[in-house]
Coordinates of C-alpha atoms and ligand atoms in Angstrom, one line a residue:
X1 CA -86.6 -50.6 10.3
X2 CA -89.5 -49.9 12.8
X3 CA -88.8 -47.9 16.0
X4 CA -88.4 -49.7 19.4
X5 CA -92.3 -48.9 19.9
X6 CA -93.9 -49.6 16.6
X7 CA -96.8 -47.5 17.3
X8 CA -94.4 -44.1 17.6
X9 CA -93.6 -42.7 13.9
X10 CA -90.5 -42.0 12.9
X11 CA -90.4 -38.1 12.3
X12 CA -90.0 -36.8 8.6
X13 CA -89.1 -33.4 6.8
X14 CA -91.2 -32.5 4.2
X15 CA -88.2 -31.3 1.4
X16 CA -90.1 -31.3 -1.2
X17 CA -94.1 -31.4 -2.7
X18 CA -94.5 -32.0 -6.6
X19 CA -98.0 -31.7 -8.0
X20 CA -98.2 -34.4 -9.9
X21 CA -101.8 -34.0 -11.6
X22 CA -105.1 -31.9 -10.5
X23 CA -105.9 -34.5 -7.9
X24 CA -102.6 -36.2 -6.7
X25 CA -99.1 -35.2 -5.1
X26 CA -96.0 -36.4 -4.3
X27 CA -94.8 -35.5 -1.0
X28 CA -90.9 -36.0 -0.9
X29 CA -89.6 -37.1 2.5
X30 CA -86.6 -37.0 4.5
X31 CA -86.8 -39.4 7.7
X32 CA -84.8 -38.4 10.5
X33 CA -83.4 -42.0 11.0
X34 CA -83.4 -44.6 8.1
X35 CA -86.2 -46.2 7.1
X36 CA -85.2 -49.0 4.1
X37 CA -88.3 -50.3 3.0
X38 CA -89.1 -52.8 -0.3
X39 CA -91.1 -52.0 -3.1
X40 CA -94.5 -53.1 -2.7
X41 CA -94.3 -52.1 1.7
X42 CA -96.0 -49.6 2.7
X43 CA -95.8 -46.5 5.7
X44 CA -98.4 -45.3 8.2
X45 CA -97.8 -41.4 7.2
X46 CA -99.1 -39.5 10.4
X47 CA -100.1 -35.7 9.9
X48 CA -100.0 -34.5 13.5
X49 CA -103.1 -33.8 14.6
X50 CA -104.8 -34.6 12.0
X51 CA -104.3 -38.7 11.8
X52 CA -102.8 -41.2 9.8
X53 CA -103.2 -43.6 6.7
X54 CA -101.5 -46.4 4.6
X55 CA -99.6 -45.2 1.7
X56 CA -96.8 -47.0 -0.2
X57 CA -93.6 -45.6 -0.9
X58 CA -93.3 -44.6 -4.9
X59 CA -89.6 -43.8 -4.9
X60 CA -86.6 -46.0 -5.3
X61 CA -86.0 -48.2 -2.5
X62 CA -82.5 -48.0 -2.7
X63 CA -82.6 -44.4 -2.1
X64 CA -84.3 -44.7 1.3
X65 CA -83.2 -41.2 2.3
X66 CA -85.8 -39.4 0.4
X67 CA -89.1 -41.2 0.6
X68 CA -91.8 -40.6 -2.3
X69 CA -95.1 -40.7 -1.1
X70 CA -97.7 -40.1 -3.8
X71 CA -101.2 -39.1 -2.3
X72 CA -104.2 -39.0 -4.5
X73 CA -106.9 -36.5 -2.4
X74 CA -109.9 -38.3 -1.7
X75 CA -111.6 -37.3 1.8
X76 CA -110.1 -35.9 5.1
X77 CA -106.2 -36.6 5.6
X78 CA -105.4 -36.8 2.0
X79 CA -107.0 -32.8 1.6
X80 CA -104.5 -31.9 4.5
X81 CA -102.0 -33.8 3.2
X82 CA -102.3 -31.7 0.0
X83 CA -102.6 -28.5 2.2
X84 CA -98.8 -29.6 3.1
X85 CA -95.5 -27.1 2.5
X86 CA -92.3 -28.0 2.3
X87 CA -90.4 -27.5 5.7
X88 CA -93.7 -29.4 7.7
X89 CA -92.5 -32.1 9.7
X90 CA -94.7 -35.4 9.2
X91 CA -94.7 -39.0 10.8
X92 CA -94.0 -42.8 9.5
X93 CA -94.6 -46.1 10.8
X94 CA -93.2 -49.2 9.6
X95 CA -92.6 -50.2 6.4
X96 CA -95.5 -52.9 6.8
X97 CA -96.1 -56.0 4.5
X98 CA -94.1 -58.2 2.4
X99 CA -93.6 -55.7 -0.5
X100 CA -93.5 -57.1 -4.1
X101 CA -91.1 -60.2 -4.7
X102 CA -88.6 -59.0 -7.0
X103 CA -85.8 -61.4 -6.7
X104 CA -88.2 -63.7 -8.1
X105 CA -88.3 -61.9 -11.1
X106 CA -84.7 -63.1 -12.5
X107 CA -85.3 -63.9 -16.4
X108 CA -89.4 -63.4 -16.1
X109 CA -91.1 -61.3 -18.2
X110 CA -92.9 -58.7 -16.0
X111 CA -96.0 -57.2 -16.8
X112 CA -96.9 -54.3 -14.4
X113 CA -100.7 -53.3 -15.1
X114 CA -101.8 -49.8 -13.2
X115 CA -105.0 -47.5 -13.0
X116 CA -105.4 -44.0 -11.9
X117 CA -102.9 -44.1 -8.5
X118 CA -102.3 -47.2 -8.5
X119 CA -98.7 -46.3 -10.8
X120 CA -97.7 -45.1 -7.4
X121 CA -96.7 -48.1 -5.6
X122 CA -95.8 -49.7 -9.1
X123 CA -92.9 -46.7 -9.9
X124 CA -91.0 -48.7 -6.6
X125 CA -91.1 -51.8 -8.6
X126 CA -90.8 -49.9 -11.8
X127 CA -87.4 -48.3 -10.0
X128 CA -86.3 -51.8 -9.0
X129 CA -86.3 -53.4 -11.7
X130 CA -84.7 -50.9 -13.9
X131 CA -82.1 -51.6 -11.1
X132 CA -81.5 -55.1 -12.2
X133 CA -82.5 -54.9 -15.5
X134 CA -79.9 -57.2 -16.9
X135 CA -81.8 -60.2 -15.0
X136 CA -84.7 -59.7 -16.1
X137 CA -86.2 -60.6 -19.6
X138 CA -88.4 -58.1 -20.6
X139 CA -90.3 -55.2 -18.5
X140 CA -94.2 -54.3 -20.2
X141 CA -95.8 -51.4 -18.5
X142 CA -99.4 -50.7 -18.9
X143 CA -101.2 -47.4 -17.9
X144 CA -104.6 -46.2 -17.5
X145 CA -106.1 -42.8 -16.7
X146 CA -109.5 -40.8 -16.1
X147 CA -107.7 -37.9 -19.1
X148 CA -104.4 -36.6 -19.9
X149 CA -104.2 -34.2 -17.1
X150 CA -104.6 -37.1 -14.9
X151 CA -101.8 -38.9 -16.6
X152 CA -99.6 -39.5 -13.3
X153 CA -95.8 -38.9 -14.5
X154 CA -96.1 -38.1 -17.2
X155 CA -92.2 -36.8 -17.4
X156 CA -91.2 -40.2 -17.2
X157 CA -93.0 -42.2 -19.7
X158 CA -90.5 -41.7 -22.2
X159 CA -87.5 -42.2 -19.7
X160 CA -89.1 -45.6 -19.2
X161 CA -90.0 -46.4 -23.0
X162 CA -86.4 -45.6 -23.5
X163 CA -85.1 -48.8 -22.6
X164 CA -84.6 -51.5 -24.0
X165 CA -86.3 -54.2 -22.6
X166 CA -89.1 -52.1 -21.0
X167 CA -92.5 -51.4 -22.7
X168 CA -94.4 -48.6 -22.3
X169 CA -98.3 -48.2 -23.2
X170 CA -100.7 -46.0 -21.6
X171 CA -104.1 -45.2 -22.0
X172 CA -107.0 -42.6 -21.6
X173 CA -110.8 -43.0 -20.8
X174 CA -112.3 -41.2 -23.8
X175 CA -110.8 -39.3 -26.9
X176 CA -109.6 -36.0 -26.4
X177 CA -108.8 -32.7 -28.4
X178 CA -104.8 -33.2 -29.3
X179 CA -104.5 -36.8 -27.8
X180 CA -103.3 -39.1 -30.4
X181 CA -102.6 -42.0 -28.3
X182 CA -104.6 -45.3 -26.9
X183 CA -108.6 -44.3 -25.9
X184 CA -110.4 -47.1 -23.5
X185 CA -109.9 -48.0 -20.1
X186 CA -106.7 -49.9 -19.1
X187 CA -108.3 -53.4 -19.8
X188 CA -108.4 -52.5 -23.9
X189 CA -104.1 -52.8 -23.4
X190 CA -104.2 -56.4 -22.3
X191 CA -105.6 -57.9 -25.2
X192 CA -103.2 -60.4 -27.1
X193 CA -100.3 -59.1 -25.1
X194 CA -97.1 -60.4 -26.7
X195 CA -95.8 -62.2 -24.0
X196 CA -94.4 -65.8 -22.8
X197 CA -97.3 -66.9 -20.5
X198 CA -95.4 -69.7 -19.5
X199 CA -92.7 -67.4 -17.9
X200 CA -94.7 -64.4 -16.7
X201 CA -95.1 -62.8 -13.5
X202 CA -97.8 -60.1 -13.4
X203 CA -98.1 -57.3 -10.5
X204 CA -101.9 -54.9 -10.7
X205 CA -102.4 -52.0 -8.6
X206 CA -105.8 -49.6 -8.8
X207 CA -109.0 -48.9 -7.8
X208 CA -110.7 -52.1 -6.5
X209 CA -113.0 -52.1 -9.9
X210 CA -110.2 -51.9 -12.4
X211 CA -108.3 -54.8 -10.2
X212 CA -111.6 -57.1 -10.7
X213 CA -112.1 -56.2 -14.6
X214 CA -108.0 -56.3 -14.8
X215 CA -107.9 -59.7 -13.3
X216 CA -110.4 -61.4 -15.2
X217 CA -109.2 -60.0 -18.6
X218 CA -105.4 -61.4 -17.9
X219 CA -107.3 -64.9 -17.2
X220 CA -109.2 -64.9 -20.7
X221 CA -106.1 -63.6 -21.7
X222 CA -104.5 -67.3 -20.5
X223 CA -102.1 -66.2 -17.7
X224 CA -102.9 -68.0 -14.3
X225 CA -104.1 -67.0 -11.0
X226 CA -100.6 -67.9 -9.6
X227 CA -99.1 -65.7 -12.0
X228 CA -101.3 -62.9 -10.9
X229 CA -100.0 -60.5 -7.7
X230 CA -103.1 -58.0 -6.8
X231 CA -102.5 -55.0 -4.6
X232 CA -105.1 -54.7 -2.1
X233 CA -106.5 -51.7 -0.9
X234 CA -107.9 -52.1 2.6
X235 CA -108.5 -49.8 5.4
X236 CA -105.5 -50.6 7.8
X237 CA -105.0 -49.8 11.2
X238 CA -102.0 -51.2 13.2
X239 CA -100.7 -52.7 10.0
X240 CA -99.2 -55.3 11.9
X241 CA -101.4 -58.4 12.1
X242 CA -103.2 -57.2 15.1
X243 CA -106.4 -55.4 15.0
X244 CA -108.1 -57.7 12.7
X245 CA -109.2 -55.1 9.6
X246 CA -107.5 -56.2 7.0
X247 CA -108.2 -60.1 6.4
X248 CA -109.2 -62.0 3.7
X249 CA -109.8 -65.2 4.8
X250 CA -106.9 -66.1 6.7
X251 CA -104.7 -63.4 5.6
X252 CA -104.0 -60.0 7.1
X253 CA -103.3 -57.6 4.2
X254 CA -101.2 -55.7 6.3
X255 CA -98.4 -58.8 7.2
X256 CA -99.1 -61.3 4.4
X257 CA -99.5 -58.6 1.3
X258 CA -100.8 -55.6 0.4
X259 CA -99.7 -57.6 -2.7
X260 CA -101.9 -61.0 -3.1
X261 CA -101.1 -63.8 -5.0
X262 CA -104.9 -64.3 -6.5
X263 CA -104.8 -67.6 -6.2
X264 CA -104.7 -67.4 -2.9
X265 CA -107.5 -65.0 -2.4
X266 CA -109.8 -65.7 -5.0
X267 CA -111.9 -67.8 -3.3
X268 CA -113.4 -65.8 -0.4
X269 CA -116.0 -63.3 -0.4
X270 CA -115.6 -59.3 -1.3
X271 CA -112.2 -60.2 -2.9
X272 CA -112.7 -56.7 -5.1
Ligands
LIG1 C1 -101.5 -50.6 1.7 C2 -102.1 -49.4 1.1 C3 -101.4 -48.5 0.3 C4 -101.9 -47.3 -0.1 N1 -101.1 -46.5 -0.9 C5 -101.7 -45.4 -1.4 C6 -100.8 -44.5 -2.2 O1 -99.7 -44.8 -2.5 N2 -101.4 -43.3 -2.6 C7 -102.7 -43.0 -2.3 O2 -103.2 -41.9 -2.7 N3 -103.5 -43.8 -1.6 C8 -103.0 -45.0 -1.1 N4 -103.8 -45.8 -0.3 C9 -105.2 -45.3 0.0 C10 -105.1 -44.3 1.2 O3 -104.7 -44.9 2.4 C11 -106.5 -43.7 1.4 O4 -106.9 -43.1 0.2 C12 -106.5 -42.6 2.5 O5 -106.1 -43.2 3.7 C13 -107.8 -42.0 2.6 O6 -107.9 -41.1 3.7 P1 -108.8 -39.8 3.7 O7 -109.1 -39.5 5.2 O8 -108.3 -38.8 2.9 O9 -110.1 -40.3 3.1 P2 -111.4 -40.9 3.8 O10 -112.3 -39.7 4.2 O11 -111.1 -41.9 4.9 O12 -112.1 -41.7 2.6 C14 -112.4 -41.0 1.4 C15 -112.9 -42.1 0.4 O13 -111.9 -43.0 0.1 C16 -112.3 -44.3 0.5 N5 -111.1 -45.0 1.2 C17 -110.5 -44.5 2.2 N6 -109.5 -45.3 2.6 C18 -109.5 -46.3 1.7 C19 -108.7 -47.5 1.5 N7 -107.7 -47.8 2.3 N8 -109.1 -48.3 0.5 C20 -110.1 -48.0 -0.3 N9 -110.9 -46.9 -0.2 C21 -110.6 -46.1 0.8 C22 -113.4 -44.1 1.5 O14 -114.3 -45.2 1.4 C23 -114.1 -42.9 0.9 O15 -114.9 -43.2 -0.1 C24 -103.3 -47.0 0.2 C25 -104.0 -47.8 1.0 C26 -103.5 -49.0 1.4 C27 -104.3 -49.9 2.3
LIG2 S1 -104.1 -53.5 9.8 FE1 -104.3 -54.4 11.8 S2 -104.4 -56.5 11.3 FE2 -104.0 -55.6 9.4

């Protein structure tokens, strides 16, 4: 729901702050008024007097009372953001964008591809389709990280393995002393995927340079550009159409995505 001004956040409780890895956190919110959101929207978090930035919601969306928002630190807001203590009272806007289409997903096999972060706004999806489960033919999930401490929850891998119609792979960069798992960047886990390509649907979220090498592995790899949903990562402002920072081509990131079909992007300039 956005407030009556959609420029005024809503005002949240910090309950809770997990570290998550050396670089990333979750900060656990409670809104004052509801705030339902999709998976795949995202929130303008405001840290008052200090500014705001676009983050997407990693917690259940049908538990919108306690909103999940995992920050990686990488310059100015995200350090204060980190500084953050439970009991701290922060803002959100919105949500903002379409958020991923998961009705759509009804008997598809889903492959969810994420780098680094990026598993943030994929554990939404991740939650809502373990939520429906039953409609869905099979759920692959495939993870890639700098090194194990990086490994962003790690506590629920297994949880997620543990079902039975969701796959679970995840990756490092390079070897490591008492890793015995996948080595290679997340790329190496898309080759000759067992999967249907006629009946896939596939959703990638990371840093812009794993989305490009991502994307054109899955098309050697003989899924479609229509099959393909990116997550772009674009500095956003009013995240509602009207500032004009977020197009590509004639799409506003902010109203039309952040999630892009790539056919529909893929032929304009600076895509990645
Ligand atoms: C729709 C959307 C959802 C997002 N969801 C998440 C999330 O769930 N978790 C998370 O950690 N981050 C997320 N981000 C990125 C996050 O908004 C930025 O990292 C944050 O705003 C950076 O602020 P800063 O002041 O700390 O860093 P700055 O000092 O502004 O920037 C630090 C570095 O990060 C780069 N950067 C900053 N903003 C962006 C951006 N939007 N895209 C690409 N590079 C950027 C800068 O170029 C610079 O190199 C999301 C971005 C978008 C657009
Ligand atoms: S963020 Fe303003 S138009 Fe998209």
């Amino acid at each position: 729901m956005i407030s009556e001004n959609p420029y005024v956040p809503i005002m949240a409780n910090l309950v809770e702050v997990v570290e998550e890895t050396p670089t990333i956190k979750t900060l656990v919110l409670e809104p004052d008024e509801p705030m339902p959101f999709k998976a795949g929207q995202f929130v303008q978090l405001t840290l008052p007097g200090v500014g705001e930035g676009p983050f997407t919601p990693s917690s259940d969306p049908l538990a919108p009372e306690r909103i999940a928002i995992t920050v990686l630190k990488t310059g100015m807001l995200t350090d204060r953001l980190h500084e953050c203590k439970a009991g701290e009272a922060l803002g959100l806007r919105g949500p903002f964008g379409k958020g991923y289409p998961v009705d759509k997903l009804d008997d598809k096999e889903v492959l969810v591809v994420g780098g680094g972060v990026g598993l943030a706004p994929l554990r939404a999806l991740i939650y809502a389709l373990l939520g429906r489960l039953e409609r869905v033919k099979r759920v692959s999930i495939k993870y890639g990280a700098r090194c194990v401490a990086e490994l962003l929850y790690a506590r629920q891998h297994q949880e997620w393995a543990g079902h039975d119609k969701v796959d679970f792979a995840c990756t490092i960069d390079r070897p490591e002393p008492g890793w015995d798992g996948n080595t290679g960047v997340v790329t190496t886990l898309l080759k000759g995927l067992d999967i249907d390509r006629g009946n896939a649907m596939v959703f990638v979220c990371g840093p812009s340079v794993m989305l490009k090498f991502a994307t054109y592995e899955l098309m050697s790899e003989s899924f479609s550009a229509d099959q393909i949903y990116l997550s772009m990562n674009r500095r956003m402002s009013c995240g509602m159409g009207k500032c004009g920072r977020c197009n590509i081509g004639p799409y506003y990131l902010c109203k039309d995505g952040p999630d892009m079909k790539y056919s529909l992007i893929k032929d304009y300039p600076n895509v990645f």
